[in-house]
PDB file of C-alpha atoms in Angstrom:
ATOM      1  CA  UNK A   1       8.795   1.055   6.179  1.00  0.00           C
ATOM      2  CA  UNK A   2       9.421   4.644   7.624  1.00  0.00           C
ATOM      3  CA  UNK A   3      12.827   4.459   5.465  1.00  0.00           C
ATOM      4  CA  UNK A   4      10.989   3.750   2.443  1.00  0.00           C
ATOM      5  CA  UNK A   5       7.827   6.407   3.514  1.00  0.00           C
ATOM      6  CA  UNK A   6      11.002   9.057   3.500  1.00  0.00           C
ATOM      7  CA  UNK A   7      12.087   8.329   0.226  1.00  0.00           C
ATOM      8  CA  UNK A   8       9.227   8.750  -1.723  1.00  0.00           C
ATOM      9  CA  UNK A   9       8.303  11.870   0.188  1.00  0.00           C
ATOM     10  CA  UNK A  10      11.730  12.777  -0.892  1.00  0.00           C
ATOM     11  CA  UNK A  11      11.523  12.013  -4.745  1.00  0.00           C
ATOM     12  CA  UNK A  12       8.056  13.646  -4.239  1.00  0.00           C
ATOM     13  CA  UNK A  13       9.485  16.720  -3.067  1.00  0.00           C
ATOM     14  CA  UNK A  14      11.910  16.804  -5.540  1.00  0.00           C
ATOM     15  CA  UNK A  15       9.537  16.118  -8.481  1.00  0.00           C
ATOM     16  CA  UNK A  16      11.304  13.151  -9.065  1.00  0.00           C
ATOM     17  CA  UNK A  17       8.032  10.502  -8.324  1.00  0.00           C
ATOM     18  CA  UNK A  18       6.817   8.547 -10.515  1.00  0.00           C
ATOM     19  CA  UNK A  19       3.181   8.965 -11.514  1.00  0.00           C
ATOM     20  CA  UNK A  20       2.397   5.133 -10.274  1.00  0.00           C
ATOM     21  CA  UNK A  21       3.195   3.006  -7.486  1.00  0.00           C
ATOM     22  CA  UNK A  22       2.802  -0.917  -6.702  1.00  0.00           C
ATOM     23  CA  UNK A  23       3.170  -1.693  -3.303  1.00  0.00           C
ATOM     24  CA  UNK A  24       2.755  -5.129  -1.947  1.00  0.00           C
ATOM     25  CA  UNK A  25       3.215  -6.983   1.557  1.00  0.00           C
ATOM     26  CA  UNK A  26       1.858  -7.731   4.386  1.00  0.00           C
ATOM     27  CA  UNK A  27      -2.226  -6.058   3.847  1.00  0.00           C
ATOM     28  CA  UNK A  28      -1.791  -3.855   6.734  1.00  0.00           C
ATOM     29  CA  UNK A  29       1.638  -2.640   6.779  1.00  0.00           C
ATOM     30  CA  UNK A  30       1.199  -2.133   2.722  1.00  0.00           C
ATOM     31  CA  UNK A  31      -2.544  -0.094   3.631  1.00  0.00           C
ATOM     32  CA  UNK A  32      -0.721   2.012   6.655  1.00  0.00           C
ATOM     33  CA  UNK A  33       2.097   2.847   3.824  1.00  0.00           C
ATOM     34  CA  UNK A  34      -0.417   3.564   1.113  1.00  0.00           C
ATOM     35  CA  UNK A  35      -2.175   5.750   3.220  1.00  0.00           C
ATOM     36  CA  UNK A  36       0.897   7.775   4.499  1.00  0.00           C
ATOM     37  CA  UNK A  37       2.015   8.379   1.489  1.00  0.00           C
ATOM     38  CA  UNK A  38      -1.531   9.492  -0.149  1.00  0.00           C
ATOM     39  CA  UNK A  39      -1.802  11.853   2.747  1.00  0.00           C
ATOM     40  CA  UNK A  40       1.516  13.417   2.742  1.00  0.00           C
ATOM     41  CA  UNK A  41       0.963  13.860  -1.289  1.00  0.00           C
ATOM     42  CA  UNK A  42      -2.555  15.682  -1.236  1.00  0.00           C
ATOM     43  CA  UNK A  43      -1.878  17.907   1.669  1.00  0.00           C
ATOM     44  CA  UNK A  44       1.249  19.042   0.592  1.00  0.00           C
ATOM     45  CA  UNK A  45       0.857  22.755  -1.228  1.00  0.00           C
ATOM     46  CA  UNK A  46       3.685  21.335  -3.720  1.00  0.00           C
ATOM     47  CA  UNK A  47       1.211  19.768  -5.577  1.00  0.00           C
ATOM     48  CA  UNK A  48      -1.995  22.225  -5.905  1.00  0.00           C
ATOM     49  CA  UNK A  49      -3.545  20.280  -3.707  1.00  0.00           C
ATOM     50  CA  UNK A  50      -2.592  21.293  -0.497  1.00  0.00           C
ATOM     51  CA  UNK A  51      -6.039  19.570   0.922  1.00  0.00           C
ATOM     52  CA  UNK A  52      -7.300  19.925   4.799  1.00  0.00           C
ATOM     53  CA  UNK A  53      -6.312  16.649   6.575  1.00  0.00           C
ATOM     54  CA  UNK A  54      -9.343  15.668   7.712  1.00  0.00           C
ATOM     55  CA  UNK A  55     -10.599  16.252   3.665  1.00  0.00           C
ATOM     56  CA  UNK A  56      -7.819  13.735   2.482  1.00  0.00           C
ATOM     57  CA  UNK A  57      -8.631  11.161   5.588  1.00  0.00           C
ATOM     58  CA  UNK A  58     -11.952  11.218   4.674  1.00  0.00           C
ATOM     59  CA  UNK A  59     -11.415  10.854   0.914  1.00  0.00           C
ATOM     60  CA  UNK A  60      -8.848   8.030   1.951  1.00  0.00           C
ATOM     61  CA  UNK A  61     -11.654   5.937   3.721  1.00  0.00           C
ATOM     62  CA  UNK A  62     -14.251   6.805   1.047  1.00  0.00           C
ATOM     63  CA  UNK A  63     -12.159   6.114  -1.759  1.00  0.00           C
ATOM     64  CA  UNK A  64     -13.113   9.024  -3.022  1.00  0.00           C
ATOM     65  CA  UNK A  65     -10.210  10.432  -5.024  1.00  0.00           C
ATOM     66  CA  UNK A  66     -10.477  10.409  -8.989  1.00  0.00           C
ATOM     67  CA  UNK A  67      -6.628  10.568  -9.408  1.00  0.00           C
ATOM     68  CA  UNK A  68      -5.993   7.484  -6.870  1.00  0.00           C
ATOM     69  CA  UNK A  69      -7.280   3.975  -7.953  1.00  0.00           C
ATOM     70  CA  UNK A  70      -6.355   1.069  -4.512  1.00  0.00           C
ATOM     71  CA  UNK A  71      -6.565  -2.271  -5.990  1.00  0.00           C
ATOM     72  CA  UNK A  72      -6.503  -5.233  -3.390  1.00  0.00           C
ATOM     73  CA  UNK A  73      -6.961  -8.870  -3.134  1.00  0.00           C
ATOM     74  CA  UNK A  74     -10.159 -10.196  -3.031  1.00  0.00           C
ATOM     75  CA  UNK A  75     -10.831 -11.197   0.227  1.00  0.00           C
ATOM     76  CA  UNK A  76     -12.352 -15.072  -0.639  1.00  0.00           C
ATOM     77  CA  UNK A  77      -9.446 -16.015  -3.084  1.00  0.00           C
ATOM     78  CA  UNK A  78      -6.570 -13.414  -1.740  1.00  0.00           C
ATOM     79  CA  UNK A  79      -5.751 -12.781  -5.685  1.00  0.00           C
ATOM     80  CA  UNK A  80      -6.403 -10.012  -7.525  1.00  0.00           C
ATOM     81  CA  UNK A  81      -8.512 -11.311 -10.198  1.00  0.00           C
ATOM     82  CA  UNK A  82      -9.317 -10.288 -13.864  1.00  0.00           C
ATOM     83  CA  UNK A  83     -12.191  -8.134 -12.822  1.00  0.00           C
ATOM     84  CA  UNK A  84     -11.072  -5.596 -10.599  1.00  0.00           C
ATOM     85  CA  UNK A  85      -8.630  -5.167 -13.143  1.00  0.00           C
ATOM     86  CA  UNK A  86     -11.662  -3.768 -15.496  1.00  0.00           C
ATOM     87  CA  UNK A  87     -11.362  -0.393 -14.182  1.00  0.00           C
ATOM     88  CA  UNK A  88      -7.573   0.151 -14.484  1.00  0.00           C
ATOM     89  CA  UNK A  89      -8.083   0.594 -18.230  1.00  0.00           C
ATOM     90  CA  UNK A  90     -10.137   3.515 -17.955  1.00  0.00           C
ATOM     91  CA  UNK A  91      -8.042   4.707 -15.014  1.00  0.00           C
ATOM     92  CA  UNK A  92      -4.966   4.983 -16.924  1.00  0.00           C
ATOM     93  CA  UNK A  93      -6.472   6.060 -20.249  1.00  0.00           C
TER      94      UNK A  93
END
């Protein structure tokens, strides 16, 4: 995990990342990633961002960021179904 956290952080720091990500696995390894990655993104000065930690930890846990959409499996049917996929569309667009 820590091989593949350096890599994107890598490609990130090269400009070389793409604009989207999947990442799947195990809920909490995939989470721990997601959020390393989100964190060492919007507090880097690279990107304009350059954030306060505690600004992008708290956005993390409030899902607050308009550039960063999380989907996860529903917790009753561990699927993603059709209707969390509503908001993608407007996401992307």
């Amino acid at each position: 995990m820590e091989t593949d956290l350096k890599r994107l952080t890598d490609l990130f720091d090269s400009d070389h990342l793409a604009p989207c990500w999947l990442i799947h696995g195990d809920p909490i390894q995939t989470r721990t990633f997601a959020n390393k990655l989100v964190h060492y993104v919007f507090t880097s000065p690279t990107n304009g961002h350059g954030m306060r930690t505690e600004l992008v930890e708290r956005h993390i846990q409030n899902r607050s960021f308009g550039n960063l959409l999380l989907l996860e499996k529903a917790v009753d049917t561990n699927e993603i179904v059709i209707d969390q996929l509503a908001p993608l569309s407007d996401f992307l667009n």
